[in-house]
PDB file of C-alpha atoms in Angstrom:
ATOM      1  CA  MET A 143     -23.921 -25.786  -2.012  1.00 46.00           C
ATOM      2  CA  SER A 144     -20.606 -26.745  -3.581  1.00 66.00           C
ATOM      3  CA  ASP A 145     -20.030 -26.462  -7.306  1.00 89.00           C
ATOM      4  CA  LEU A 146     -16.297 -27.111  -7.660  1.00 96.00           C
ATOM      5  CA  PRO A 147     -14.932 -26.563 -11.171  1.00 97.00           C
ATOM      6  CA  ALA A 148     -13.149 -29.500 -12.785  1.00 97.00           C
ATOM      7  CA  ARG A 149     -10.267 -27.216 -13.748  1.00 98.00           C
ATOM      8  CA  ILE A 150      -9.208 -23.617 -13.181  1.00 98.00           C
ATOM      9  CA  GLU A 151      -6.999 -21.156 -15.032  1.00 98.00           C
ATOM     10  CA  ILE A 152      -4.426 -19.208 -13.035  1.00 98.00           C
ATOM     11  CA  THR A 153      -2.867 -15.971 -14.216  1.00 98.00           C
ATOM     12  CA  GLU A 154       0.565 -15.651 -12.636  1.00 98.00           C
ATOM     13  CA  GLU A 155       1.157 -12.018 -11.666  1.00 96.00           C
ATOM     14  CA  GLY A 156       4.269 -12.395  -9.520  1.00 95.00           C
ATOM     15  CA  PRO A 157       6.790 -10.843 -11.909  1.00 95.00           C
ATOM     16  CA  ARG A 158       4.748  -7.730 -12.652  1.00 93.00           C
ATOM     17  CA  GLU A 159       3.115  -7.160  -9.289  1.00 88.00           C
ATOM     18  CA  GLY A 160       6.044  -8.333  -7.214  1.00 87.00           C
ATOM     19  CA  PHE A 161       8.854  -6.408  -8.821  1.00 89.00           C
ATOM     20  CA  GLN A 162       6.893  -3.142  -8.893  1.00 85.00           C
ATOM     21  CA  ILE A 163       6.856  -2.924  -5.120  1.00 82.00           C
ATOM     22  CA  GLU A 164      10.363  -4.096  -4.178  1.00 85.00           C
ATOM     23  CA  PRO A 165      12.392  -1.154  -2.808  1.00 82.00           C
ATOM     24  CA  GLY A 166      15.704  -1.940  -4.474  1.00 78.00           C
ATOM     25  CA  PRO A 167      16.247  -2.269  -8.214  1.00 87.00           C
ATOM     26  CA  ILE A 168      15.845  -5.895  -9.329  1.00 94.00           C
ATOM     27  CA  PRO A 169      18.314  -6.738 -12.112  1.00 96.00           C
ATOM     28  CA  THR A 170      16.685  -7.226 -15.492  1.00 97.00           C
ATOM     29  CA  ALA A 171      18.366 -10.614 -15.851  1.00 98.00           C
ATOM     30  CA  ASP A 172      16.757 -11.803 -12.604  1.00 97.00           C
ATOM     31  CA  LYS A 173      13.304 -10.731 -13.755  1.00 98.00           C
ATOM     32  CA  ILE A 174      13.813 -12.660 -16.976  1.00 98.00           C
ATOM     33  CA  ALA A 175      15.083 -15.714 -15.076  1.00 98.00           C
ATOM     34  CA  LEU A 176      11.925 -15.836 -12.950  1.00 98.00           C
ATOM     35  CA  ILE A 177       9.631 -15.479 -15.975  1.00 98.00           C
ATOM     36  CA  ASP A 178      11.470 -18.293 -17.739  1.00 98.00           C
ATOM     37  CA  ALA A 179      11.252 -20.489 -14.631  1.00 98.00           C
ATOM     38  CA  LEU A 180       7.514 -19.856 -14.364  1.00 98.00           C
ATOM     39  CA  SER A 181       7.085 -20.647 -18.054  1.00 98.00           C
ATOM     40  CA  GLY A 182       8.269 -24.171 -17.310  1.00 98.00           C
ATOM     41  CA  THR A 183       5.732 -24.867 -14.559  1.00 98.00           C
ATOM     42  CA  GLY A 184       2.644 -25.244 -16.734  1.00 98.00           C
ATOM     43  CA  VAL A 185       1.050 -21.958 -15.674  1.00 98.00           C
ATOM     44  CA  PRO A 186      -1.031 -20.830 -18.676  1.00 98.00           C
ATOM     45  CA  ARG A 187      -0.794 -17.031 -18.319  1.00 98.00           C
ATOM     46  CA  ILE A 188       1.983 -14.833 -16.947  1.00 98.00           C
ATOM     47  CA  GLN A 189       1.817 -11.067 -16.491  1.00 97.00           C
ATOM     48  CA  VAL A 190       5.422 -10.198 -17.183  1.00 98.00           C
ATOM     49  CA  ALA A 191       5.775  -6.409 -16.966  1.00 97.00           C
ATOM     50  CA  SER A 192       4.166  -3.057 -16.254  1.00 95.00           C
ATOM     51  CA  PHE A 193       4.354  -0.379 -18.958  1.00 96.00           C
ATOM     52  CA  VAL A 194       3.771   2.649 -16.772  1.00 92.00           C
ATOM     53  CA  SER A 195       5.754   5.777 -16.066  1.00 90.00           C
ATOM     54  CA  PRO A 196       9.057   4.939 -14.328  1.00 89.00           C
ATOM     55  CA  LYS A 197       8.525   8.067 -12.242  1.00 88.00           C
ATOM     56  CA  ILE A 198       5.480   6.376 -10.687  1.00 84.00           C
ATOM     57  CA  VAL A 199       6.694   2.754 -10.715  1.00 87.00           C
ATOM     58  CA  PRO A 200      10.515   2.851 -10.984  1.00 90.00           C
ATOM     59  CA  GLY A 201      10.711  -0.916 -10.563  1.00 90.00           C
ATOM     60  CA  TRP A 202       9.487  -1.308 -14.143  1.00 93.00           C
ATOM     61  CA  ALA A 203      11.742   1.178 -15.893  1.00 94.00           C
ATOM     62  CA  ASP A 204      13.185  -1.811 -17.767  1.00 96.00           C
ATOM     63  CA  ALA A 205       9.876  -3.197 -19.082  1.00 97.00           C
ATOM     64  CA  GLU A 206      11.049  -3.228 -22.718  1.00 98.00           C
ATOM     65  CA  GLN A 207      14.264  -5.070 -21.882  1.00 98.00           C
ATOM     66  CA  VAL A 208      12.435  -7.701 -19.853  1.00 98.00           C
ATOM     67  CA  VAL A 209       9.805  -8.374 -22.502  1.00 98.00           C
ATOM     68  CA  ALA A 210      12.449  -8.574 -25.206  1.00 98.00           C
ATOM     69  CA  GLY A 211      14.576 -10.899 -23.099  1.00 98.00           C
ATOM     70  CA  PHE A 212      12.372 -13.724 -21.833  1.00 98.00           C
ATOM     71  CA  THR A 213      11.971 -16.951 -23.817  1.00 98.00           C
ATOM     72  CA  PRO A 214       8.355 -17.478 -24.889  1.00 98.00           C
ATOM     73  CA  ARG A 215       7.069 -20.997 -24.353  1.00 97.00           C
ATOM     74  CA  PRO A 216       4.362 -22.488 -26.605  1.00 97.00           C
ATOM     75  CA  GLY A 217       1.015 -22.661 -24.868  1.00 96.00           C
ATOM     76  CA  VAL A 218       1.756 -19.811 -22.440  1.00 98.00           C
ATOM     77  CA  ALA A 219       0.095 -16.408 -22.893  1.00 98.00           C
ATOM     78  CA  TYR A 220       2.236 -13.482 -21.764  1.00 98.00           C
ATOM     79  CA  THR A 221       0.487 -10.255 -20.765  1.00 97.00           C
ATOM     80  CA  ALA A 222       1.417  -6.836 -19.414  1.00 97.00           C
ATOM     81  CA  LEU A 223      -0.184  -3.947 -17.567  1.00 94.00           C
ATOM     82  CA  TRP A 224      -0.660  -0.391 -18.865  1.00 93.00           C
ATOM     83  CA  PHE A 225      -3.007   2.506 -18.144  1.00 88.00           C
ATOM     84  CA  ASN A 226      -2.908   4.990 -21.022  1.00 89.00           C
ATOM     85  CA  ALA A 227      -2.202   5.539 -24.709  1.00 92.00           C
ATOM     86  CA  ALA A 228       1.538   5.856 -24.107  1.00 94.00           C
ATOM     87  CA  GLY A 229       1.590   2.516 -22.314  1.00 94.00           C
ATOM     88  CA  LEU A 230      -0.505   0.890 -25.031  1.00 95.00           C
ATOM     89  CA  SER A 231       1.929   2.090 -27.686  1.00 95.00           C
ATOM     90  CA  ARG A 232       4.828   0.550 -25.770  1.00 97.00           C
ATOM     91  CA  VAL A 233       2.966  -2.738 -25.385  1.00 97.00           C
ATOM     92  CA  GLN A 234       1.971  -2.926 -29.035  1.00 96.00           C
ATOM     93  CA  ALA A 235       5.628  -2.798 -30.002  1.00 97.00           C
ATOM     94  CA  PHE A 236       5.745  -6.346 -28.584  1.00 98.00           C
ATOM     95  CA  ALA A 237       2.546  -7.682 -30.161  1.00 95.00           C
ATOM     96  CA  ASP A 238       4.529 -10.680 -31.413  1.00 96.00           C
ATOM     97  CA  ARG A 239       5.386 -11.655 -27.819  1.00 97.00           C
ATOM     98  CA  LEU A 240       2.496 -10.374 -25.736  1.00 98.00           C
ATOM     99  CA  THR A 241      -1.238 -11.047 -25.684  1.00 97.00           C
ATOM    100  CA  VAL A 242      -2.730  -7.553 -25.894  1.00 96.00           C
ATOM    101  CA  GLU A 243      -6.234  -7.329 -24.405  1.00 93.00           C
ATOM    102  CA  GLY A 244      -7.826  -4.263 -22.877  1.00 94.00           C
ATOM    103  CA  SER A 245      -9.741  -3.798 -19.640  1.00 96.00           C
ATOM    104  CA  ILE A 246     -12.265  -1.297 -18.279  1.00 97.00           C
ATOM    105  CA  THR A 247     -11.313  -0.546 -14.675  1.00 96.00           C
ATOM    106  CA  VAL A 248     -13.337   0.983 -11.847  1.00 97.00           C
ATOM    107  CA  THR A 249     -13.125   0.789  -8.065  1.00 97.00           C
ATOM    108  CA  GLY A 250     -15.624   0.103  -5.330  1.00 97.00           C
ATOM    109  CA  SER A 251     -14.164   2.965  -3.294  1.00 96.00           C
ATOM    110  CA  GLU A 252     -13.934   6.541  -4.542  1.00 94.00           C
ATOM    111  CA  ALA A 253     -11.292   7.201  -1.890  1.00 94.00           C
ATOM    112  CA  PHE A 254      -9.072   4.556  -3.476  1.00 92.00           C
ATOM    113  CA  THR A 255      -9.719   6.005  -6.948  1.00 92.00           C
ATOM    114  CA  ARG A 256      -8.489   9.358  -5.683  1.00 91.00           C
ATOM    115  CA  LYS A 257      -5.481   7.835  -3.917  1.00 86.00           C
ATOM    116  CA  ASN A 258      -4.519   5.588  -6.825  1.00 82.00           C
ATOM    117  CA  LEU A 259      -5.430   7.777  -9.817  1.00 84.00           C
ATOM    118  CA  ASN A 260      -6.148  11.245  -8.382  1.00 88.00           C
ATOM    119  CA  ARG A 261      -9.662  11.163  -9.856  1.00 93.00           C
ATOM    120  CA  SER A 262     -13.235  11.088  -8.672  1.00 95.00           C
ATOM    121  CA  HIS A 263     -15.425   8.145  -9.676  1.00 96.00           C
ATOM    122  CA  ALA A 264     -17.125  10.287 -12.326  1.00 96.00           C
ATOM    123  CA  GLU A 265     -13.755  11.388 -13.680  1.00 96.00           C
ATOM    124  CA  GLN A 266     -12.609   7.776 -13.788  1.00 96.00           C
ATOM    125  CA  LEU A 267     -15.688   6.806 -15.814  1.00 97.00           C
ATOM    126  CA  GLU A 268     -14.965   9.546 -18.332  1.00 97.00           C
ATOM    127  CA  ALA A 269     -11.324   8.462 -18.466  1.00 95.00           C
ATOM    128  CA  GLN A 270     -12.436   4.888 -19.139  1.00 96.00           C
ATOM    129  CA  ARG A 271     -14.642   6.028 -22.038  1.00 97.00           C
ATOM    130  CA  LYS A 272     -11.598   7.672 -23.593  1.00 96.00           C
ATOM    131  CA  HIS A 273      -9.538   4.587 -22.705  1.00 95.00           C
ATOM    132  CA  VAL A 274     -11.954   2.354 -24.621  1.00 97.00           C
ATOM    133  CA  ALA A 275     -11.940   4.693 -27.627  1.00 97.00           C
ATOM    134  CA  THR A 276      -8.145   4.715 -27.728  1.00 96.00           C
ATOM    135  CA  HIS A 277      -7.967   0.932 -27.644  1.00 96.00           C
ATOM    136  CA  GLN A 278     -10.696   0.432 -30.210  1.00 96.00           C
ATOM    137  CA  ALA A 279      -8.944   2.866 -32.546  1.00 96.00           C
ATOM    138  CA  ALA A 280      -5.796   0.763 -32.147  1.00 95.00           C
ATOM    139  CA  GLY A 281      -7.690  -2.447 -32.891  1.00 95.00           C
ATOM    140  CA  VAL A 282      -7.424  -3.781 -29.333  1.00 96.00           C
ATOM    141  CA  LYS A 283     -10.466  -5.610 -27.985  1.00 94.00           C
ATOM    142  CA  MET A 284     -11.781  -4.692 -24.556  1.00 96.00           C
ATOM    143  CA  THR A 285     -12.868  -8.023 -23.100  1.00 96.00           C
ATOM    144  CA  ARG A 286     -12.619  -7.535 -19.343  1.00 97.00           C
ATOM    145  CA  VAL A 287     -14.050  -5.342 -16.616  1.00 98.00           C
ATOM    146  CA  SER A 288     -11.989  -5.051 -13.440  1.00 98.00           C
ATOM    147  CA  LEU A 289     -13.446  -3.902 -10.132  1.00 98.00           C
ATOM    148  CA  GLN A 290     -10.693  -2.806  -7.738  1.00 96.00           C
ATOM    149  CA  ALA A 291     -11.257  -2.504  -3.965  1.00 96.00           C
ATOM    150  CA  ALA A 292     -14.264  -4.740  -4.466  1.00 98.00           C
ATOM    151  CA  PHE A 293     -14.642  -5.679  -0.793  1.00 97.00           C
ATOM    152  CA  GLY A 294     -13.124  -2.874   1.246  1.00 96.00           C
ATOM    153  CA  CYS A 295     -10.719   0.042   1.343  1.00 94.00           C
ATOM    154  CA  ASN A 296      -8.044   1.123   3.810  1.00 91.00           C
ATOM    155  CA  PHE A 297      -9.033   4.764   3.173  1.00 92.00           C
ATOM    156  CA  SER A 298     -12.833   4.575   3.446  1.00 93.00           C
ATOM    157  CA  GLY A 299     -13.710   1.266   5.113  1.00 95.00           C
ATOM    158  CA  ALA A 300     -15.947  -1.602   4.061  1.00 96.00           C
ATOM    159  CA  VAL A 301     -17.407  -1.660   0.555  1.00 97.00           C
ATOM    160  CA  PRO A 302     -20.965  -3.030   0.758  1.00 97.00           C
ATOM    161  CA  THR A 303     -22.054  -5.360  -2.024  1.00 98.00           C
ATOM    162  CA  ALA A 304     -24.545  -2.778  -3.315  1.00 98.00           C
ATOM    163  CA  GLN A 305     -21.790  -0.168  -3.577  1.00 98.00           C
ATOM    164  CA  ALA A 306     -19.495  -2.577  -5.414  1.00 98.00           C
ATOM    165  CA  MET A 307     -22.290  -3.527  -7.793  1.00 98.00           C
ATOM    166  CA  ALA A 308     -23.062   0.143  -8.527  1.00 98.00           C
ATOM    167  CA  ALA A 309     -19.465   0.743  -9.598  1.00 98.00           C
ATOM    168  CA  LEU A 310     -19.416  -2.466 -11.617  1.00 98.00           C
ATOM    169  CA  SER A 311     -22.701  -1.518 -13.320  1.00 98.00           C
ATOM    170  CA  ASP A 312     -21.177   1.817 -14.359  1.00 98.00           C
ATOM    171  CA  ALA A 313     -18.326  -0.045 -16.039  1.00 98.00           C
ATOM    172  CA  MET A 314     -20.677  -2.474 -17.764  1.00 98.00           C
ATOM    173  CA  GLU A 315     -22.706   0.484 -19.055  1.00 98.00           C
ATOM    174  CA  ILE A 316     -19.550   1.872 -20.666  1.00 98.00           C
ATOM    175  CA  ALA A 317     -18.957  -1.532 -22.250  1.00 98.00           C
ATOM    176  CA  ALA A 318     -22.503  -1.597 -23.614  1.00 98.00           C
ATOM    177  CA  GLU A 319     -22.269   1.988 -24.927  1.00 97.00           C
ATOM    178  CA  THR A 320     -19.056   1.251 -26.789  1.00 97.00           C
ATOM    179  CA  GLY A 321     -19.926  -2.190 -28.117  1.00 97.00           C
ATOM    180  CA  CYS A 322     -17.398  -4.102 -25.991  1.00 97.00           C
ATOM    181  CA  VAL A 323     -18.110  -7.792 -25.493  1.00 96.00           C
ATOM    182  CA  ILE A 324     -17.100  -8.481 -21.893  1.00 98.00           C
ATOM    183  CA  GLU A 325     -15.901 -12.037 -21.341  1.00 98.00           C
ATOM    184  CA  LYS A 326     -14.564 -11.699 -17.801  1.00 98.00           C
ATOM    185  CA  ILE A 327     -15.393  -9.688 -14.692  1.00 98.00           C
ATOM    186  CA  SER A 328     -12.444  -9.509 -12.310  1.00 98.00           C
ATOM    187  CA  LEU A 329     -13.160  -8.832  -8.636  1.00 98.00           C
ATOM    188  CA  ALA A 330     -10.036  -7.554  -6.901  1.00 97.00           C
ATOM    189  CA  ASP A 331      -9.568  -7.511  -3.147  1.00 96.00           C
ATOM    190  CA  SER A 332      -6.890  -4.846  -3.518  1.00 90.00           C
ATOM    191  CA  MET A 333      -6.366  -4.246   0.215  1.00 90.00           C
ATOM    192  CA  GLY A 334      -7.300  -7.529   1.856  1.00 92.00           C
ATOM    193  CA  TRP A 335     -10.814  -6.832   3.169  1.00 95.00           C
ATOM    194  CA  ALA A 336     -12.503  -9.932   1.748  1.00 97.00           C
ATOM    195  CA  ASN A 337     -13.690 -12.940   3.691  1.00 98.00           C
ATOM    196  CA  PRO A 338     -15.489 -16.076   2.425  1.00 98.00           C
ATOM    197  CA  VAL A 339     -18.970 -14.705   3.186  1.00 98.00           C
ATOM    198  CA  LEU A 340     -18.269 -11.452   1.321  1.00 98.00           C
ATOM    199  CA  VAL A 341     -16.904 -13.418  -1.627  1.00 98.00           C
ATOM    200  CA  GLU A 342     -20.071 -15.505  -1.750  1.00 98.00           C
ATOM    201  CA  ARG A 343     -22.267 -12.394  -1.614  1.00 98.00           C
ATOM    202  CA  LEU A 344     -20.467 -10.453  -4.322  1.00 98.00           C
ATOM    203  CA  VAL A 345     -19.897 -13.371  -6.686  1.00 98.00           C
ATOM    204  CA  GLY A 346     -23.572 -14.257  -6.319  1.00 98.00           C
ATOM    205  CA  ALA A 347     -24.673 -10.688  -7.001  1.00 98.00           C
ATOM    206  CA  VAL A 348     -22.433 -10.405 -10.058  1.00 98.00           C
ATOM    207  CA  ARG A 349     -23.707 -13.654 -11.541  1.00 98.00           C
ATOM    208  CA  GLU A 350     -27.313 -12.667 -10.940  1.00 98.00           C
ATOM    209  CA  ARG A 351     -26.905  -9.229 -12.544  1.00 98.00           C
ATOM    210  CA  PHE A 352     -24.398 -10.184 -15.281  1.00 98.00           C
ATOM    211  CA  PRO A 353     -24.736 -13.915 -16.007  1.00 97.00           C
ATOM    212  CA  GLY A 354     -22.742 -13.915 -19.254  1.00 97.00           C
ATOM    213  CA  PRO A 355     -19.105 -13.116 -18.343  1.00 98.00           C
ATOM    214  CA  LYS A 356     -17.094 -15.496 -16.220  1.00 98.00           C
ATOM    215  CA  VAL A 357     -16.013 -14.265 -12.794  1.00 98.00           C
ATOM    216  CA  SER A 358     -12.346 -14.054 -11.866  1.00 98.00           C
ATOM    217  CA  LEU A 359     -10.914 -13.423  -8.394  1.00 98.00           C
ATOM    218  CA  HIS A 360      -7.809 -11.367  -7.619  1.00 97.00           C
ATOM    219  CA  LEU A 361      -7.228 -11.966  -3.915  1.00 96.00           C
ATOM    220  CA  HIS A 362      -4.689 -10.445  -1.554  1.00 93.00           C
ATOM    221  CA  ASP A 363      -3.548 -12.218   1.596  1.00 92.00           C
ATOM    222  CA  THR A 364      -3.112  -8.975   3.551  1.00 88.00           C
ATOM    223  CA  ARG A 365      -4.826 -10.335   6.661  1.00 89.00           C
ATOM    224  CA  GLY A 366      -4.364 -14.060   6.128  1.00 91.00           C
ATOM    225  CA  LEU A 367      -7.758 -14.850   4.595  1.00 95.00           C
ATOM    226  CA  GLY A 368      -6.731 -14.943   0.941  1.00 95.00           C
ATOM    227  CA  ILE A 369      -6.630 -18.726   0.553  1.00 96.00           C
ATOM    228  CA  ALA A 370      -9.887 -19.082   2.522  1.00 97.00           C
ATOM    229  CA  CYS A 371     -11.494 -16.681   0.059  1.00 98.00           C
ATOM    230  CA  ALA A 372     -10.085 -18.722  -2.825  1.00 98.00           C
ATOM    231  CA  ALA A 373     -11.645 -21.861  -1.343  1.00 98.00           C
ATOM    232  CA  ALA A 374     -14.984 -20.039  -1.136  1.00 97.00           C
ATOM    233  CA  GLY A 375     -14.631 -19.047  -4.767  1.00 98.00           C
ATOM    234  CA  LEU A 376     -13.857 -22.613  -5.789  1.00 98.00           C
ATOM    235  CA  ARG A 377     -16.944 -23.891  -4.004  1.00 97.00           C
ATOM    236  CA  LEU A 378     -18.962 -21.397  -6.049  1.00 97.00           C
ATOM    237  CA  GLY A 379     -17.466 -22.730  -9.265  1.00 97.00           C
ATOM    238  CA  VAL A 380     -15.134 -19.789  -9.930  1.00 98.00           C
ATOM    239  CA  ALA A 381     -12.588 -21.084 -12.428  1.00 98.00           C
ATOM    240  CA  SER A 382     -10.299 -18.089 -12.962  1.00 98.00           C
ATOM    241  CA  PHE A 383      -7.852 -16.696 -10.404  1.00 98.00           C
ATOM    242  CA  ASP A 384      -4.869 -14.351 -10.246  1.00 97.00           C
ATOM    243  CA  ALA A 385      -1.979 -15.297  -7.983  1.00 97.00           C
ATOM    244  CA  ALA A 386       1.689 -14.460  -7.416  1.00 96.00           C
ATOM    245  CA  VAL A 387       4.498 -16.952  -6.979  1.00 97.00           C
ATOM    246  CA  ALA A 388       5.730 -17.069  -3.344  1.00 96.00           C
ATOM    247  CA  GLY A 389       3.201 -14.333  -2.488  1.00 94.00           C
ATOM    248  CA  LEU A 390       5.207 -11.632  -4.237  1.00 92.00           C
ATOM    249  CA  GLY A 391       3.762  -8.172  -4.508  1.00 83.00           C
ATOM    250  CA  GLY A 392       1.179  -5.894  -3.020  1.00 67.00           C
ATOM    251  CA  CYS A 393      -0.476  -2.658  -4.076  1.00 58.00           C
ATOM    252  CA  PRO A 394       1.890   0.336  -3.716  1.00 55.00           C
ATOM    253  CA  PHE A 395      -1.099   2.675  -3.321  1.00 53.00           C
ATOM    254  CA  ALA A 396      -2.931   0.691  -0.611  1.00 54.00           C
ATOM    255  CA  GLY A 397      -1.498   2.580   2.346  1.00 49.00           C
ATOM    256  CA  HIS A 398      -0.288  -0.634   3.949  1.00 55.00           C
ATOM    257  CA  PRO A 399       3.515  -0.926   3.556  1.00 57.00           C
ATOM    258  CA  GLY A 400       4.929  -4.397   4.147  1.00 59.00           C
ATOM    259  CA  ALA A 401       1.611  -6.228   3.921  1.00 63.00           C
ATOM    260  CA  PRO A 402       1.507  -9.478   1.959  1.00 69.00           C
ATOM    261  CA  GLY A 403       0.366  -9.241  -1.644  1.00 81.00           C
ATOM    262  CA  ASN A 404      -1.510 -11.700  -3.816  1.00 91.00           C
ATOM    263  CA  ILE A 405      -2.216 -15.204  -2.624  1.00 96.00           C
ATOM    264  CA  ALA A 406       0.772 -17.427  -3.380  1.00 96.00           C
ATOM    265  CA  THR A 407       0.361 -19.367  -6.608  1.00 98.00           C
ATOM    266  CA  GLU A 408       1.809 -22.542  -5.124  1.00 98.00           C
ATOM    267  CA  GLU A 409      -0.632 -22.396  -2.197  1.00 97.00           C
ATOM    268  CA  LEU A 410      -3.557 -21.981  -4.611  1.00 98.00           C
ATOM    269  CA  VAL A 411      -2.331 -24.911  -6.711  1.00 98.00           C
ATOM    270  CA  PHE A 412      -1.918 -27.042  -3.586  1.00 97.00           C
ATOM    271  CA  LEU A 413      -5.431 -26.119  -2.426  1.00 97.00           C
ATOM    272  CA  CYS A 414      -6.829 -27.134  -5.807  1.00 97.00           C
ATOM    273  CA  GLU A 415      -4.942 -30.440  -5.808  1.00 95.00           C
ATOM    274  CA  GLU A 416      -6.275 -31.264  -2.351  1.00 96.00           C
ATOM    275  CA  MET A 417      -9.822 -30.420  -3.457  1.00 96.00           C
ATOM    276  CA  GLY A 418      -9.592 -32.419  -6.694  1.00 96.00           C
ATOM    277  CA  VAL A 419      -9.502 -29.410  -9.012  1.00 97.00           C
ATOM    278  CA  ALA A 420      -7.023 -29.575 -11.906  1.00 98.00           C
ATOM    279  CA  THR A 421      -4.648 -26.700 -12.683  1.00 98.00           C
ATOM    280  CA  GLY A 422      -2.218 -28.221 -15.190  1.00 98.00           C
ATOM    281  CA  ILE A 423       0.654 -26.832 -13.095  1.00 98.00           C
ATOM    282  CA  ASP A 424       3.624 -28.804 -11.769  1.00 97.00           C
ATOM    283  CA  LEU A 425       3.601 -27.973  -8.050  1.00 97.00           C
ATOM    284  CA  ASP A 426       7.213 -29.038  -7.433  1.00 96.00           C
ATOM    285  CA  ALA A 427       8.465 -26.886 -10.318  1.00 97.00           C
ATOM    286  CA  LEU A 428       6.380 -23.992  -9.029  1.00 98.00           C
ATOM    287  CA  ILE A 429       7.884 -24.303  -5.539  1.00 97.00           C
ATOM    288  CA  GLU A 430      11.351 -24.164  -7.111  1.00 97.00           C
ATOM    289  CA  ALA A 431      10.305 -20.979  -8.935  1.00 98.00           C
ATOM    290  CA  ALA A 432       9.093 -19.599  -5.598  1.00 97.00           C
ATOM    291  CA  LYS A 433      12.493 -20.318  -4.050  1.00 97.00           C
ATOM    292  CA  LEU A 434      14.116 -18.468  -6.952  1.00 98.00           C
ATOM    293  CA  ALA A 435      11.806 -15.492  -6.382  1.00 97.00           C
ATOM    294  CA  GLU A 436      12.829 -15.346  -2.722  1.00 95.00           C
ATOM    295  CA  ARG A 437      16.519 -15.485  -3.636  1.00 96.00           C
ATOM    296  CA  ILE A 438      16.045 -12.673  -6.148  1.00 96.00           C
ATOM    297  CA  VAL A 439      14.337 -10.251  -3.760  1.00 93.00           C
ATOM    298  CA  GLY A 440      16.695 -11.180  -0.936  1.00 93.00           C
ATOM    299  CA  HIS A 441      14.147 -11.416   1.864  1.00 91.00           C
ATOM    300  CA  ARG A 442      11.554 -13.833   3.207  1.00 92.00           C
ATOM    301  CA  LEU A 443       8.371 -14.070   1.162  1.00 93.00           C
ATOM    302  CA  PRO A 444       5.021 -14.957   2.779  1.00 91.00           C
ATOM    303  CA  SER A 445       4.251 -18.325   1.173  1.00 94.00           C
ATOM    304  CA  ASN A 446       3.954 -21.131   3.729  1.00 92.00           C
ATOM    305  CA  LEU A 447       4.248 -23.807   1.050  1.00 92.00           C
ATOM    306  CA  LEU A 448       7.590 -22.361   0.022  1.00 90.00           C
ATOM    307  CA  ARG A 449       8.969 -23.761   3.282  1.00 90.00           C
ATOM    308  CA  SER A 450       6.768 -26.799   3.948  1.00 91.00           C
ATOM    309  CA  GLY A 451       6.332 -28.185   0.432  1.00 91.00           C
ATOM    310  CA  GLY A 452       3.418 -30.343  -0.626  1.00 89.00           C
ATOM    311  CA  LEU A 453       2.278 -33.749   0.577  1.00 90.00           C
ATOM    312  CA  ALA A 454       3.280 -35.919  -2.378  1.00 85.00           C
ATOM    313  CA  ALA A 455       6.581 -37.058  -0.859  1.00 84.00           C
ATOM    314  CA  PHE A 456       4.948 -37.901   2.481  1.00 87.00           C
ATOM    315  CA  ARG A 457       2.195 -39.857   0.777  1.00 88.00           C
ATOM    316  CA  ALA A 458       4.727 -41.771  -1.304  1.00 86.00           C
ATOM    317  CA  ALA A 459       6.664 -42.648   1.831  1.00 81.00           C
TER     318      ALA A 459
END
């Protein structure tokens, strides 16, 4: 059965996720230019930087300069990514410009946890307990649980729904132990293993087990099924998605160099428009931002809509 939402919220992750994986240094001014362009499209949330060690992610060595340099627009929430107390301290220095909200993160694949974080699942759970304590001591609310590799893993294969739910349940137990009120559960297809049937199964299982938080989908288009998975999510009433302008990005720890990253924001907006779901985003302005992103990185990006455009002009003609 279809239960399309009337409206969805998109978190634009292109600047953070895209620029972390580009091989050459992207000038700080170009990063700022893309964030400012995206701010003018109507997108409600933009993840603008990654506050992690430049030894691990050299593409974000200039996180402070970027966050200090963009022009905040009223009505847009700007967020960042960090993993530890040092990153949190750097983020909090920009509390006047950034929305600072914490997340409990686990993965559906222990192999990916080891590859990404050099930890076992048990070690990751203990690290997340300390992570919560650090954030609570700093006055930062932990409102989200994120399940990475929710559908499959390039290092260990398919992630059955029961396995994904076990990892998610561990994270929700930590939230309950520490008094966190979880508002959102993010299901991330970190390596492009999802398909519409798997999305239906996992979203259904999450809602049955944890009916309170809203479900959000973070989909990668690694094997071309990202937008099909988004359509499946929409039909289930999912109203929160992550996306990346022009299809920027990809996970640097996924063992799949050159694969497409997140679904393209403009393709998700177009899909929603065609299905009668509001986004509040100006598609033409977003396509222009996608063109800017492609010029900045200096190579072709995977978005089809970047080249074909929408249908408004054809319908008007």
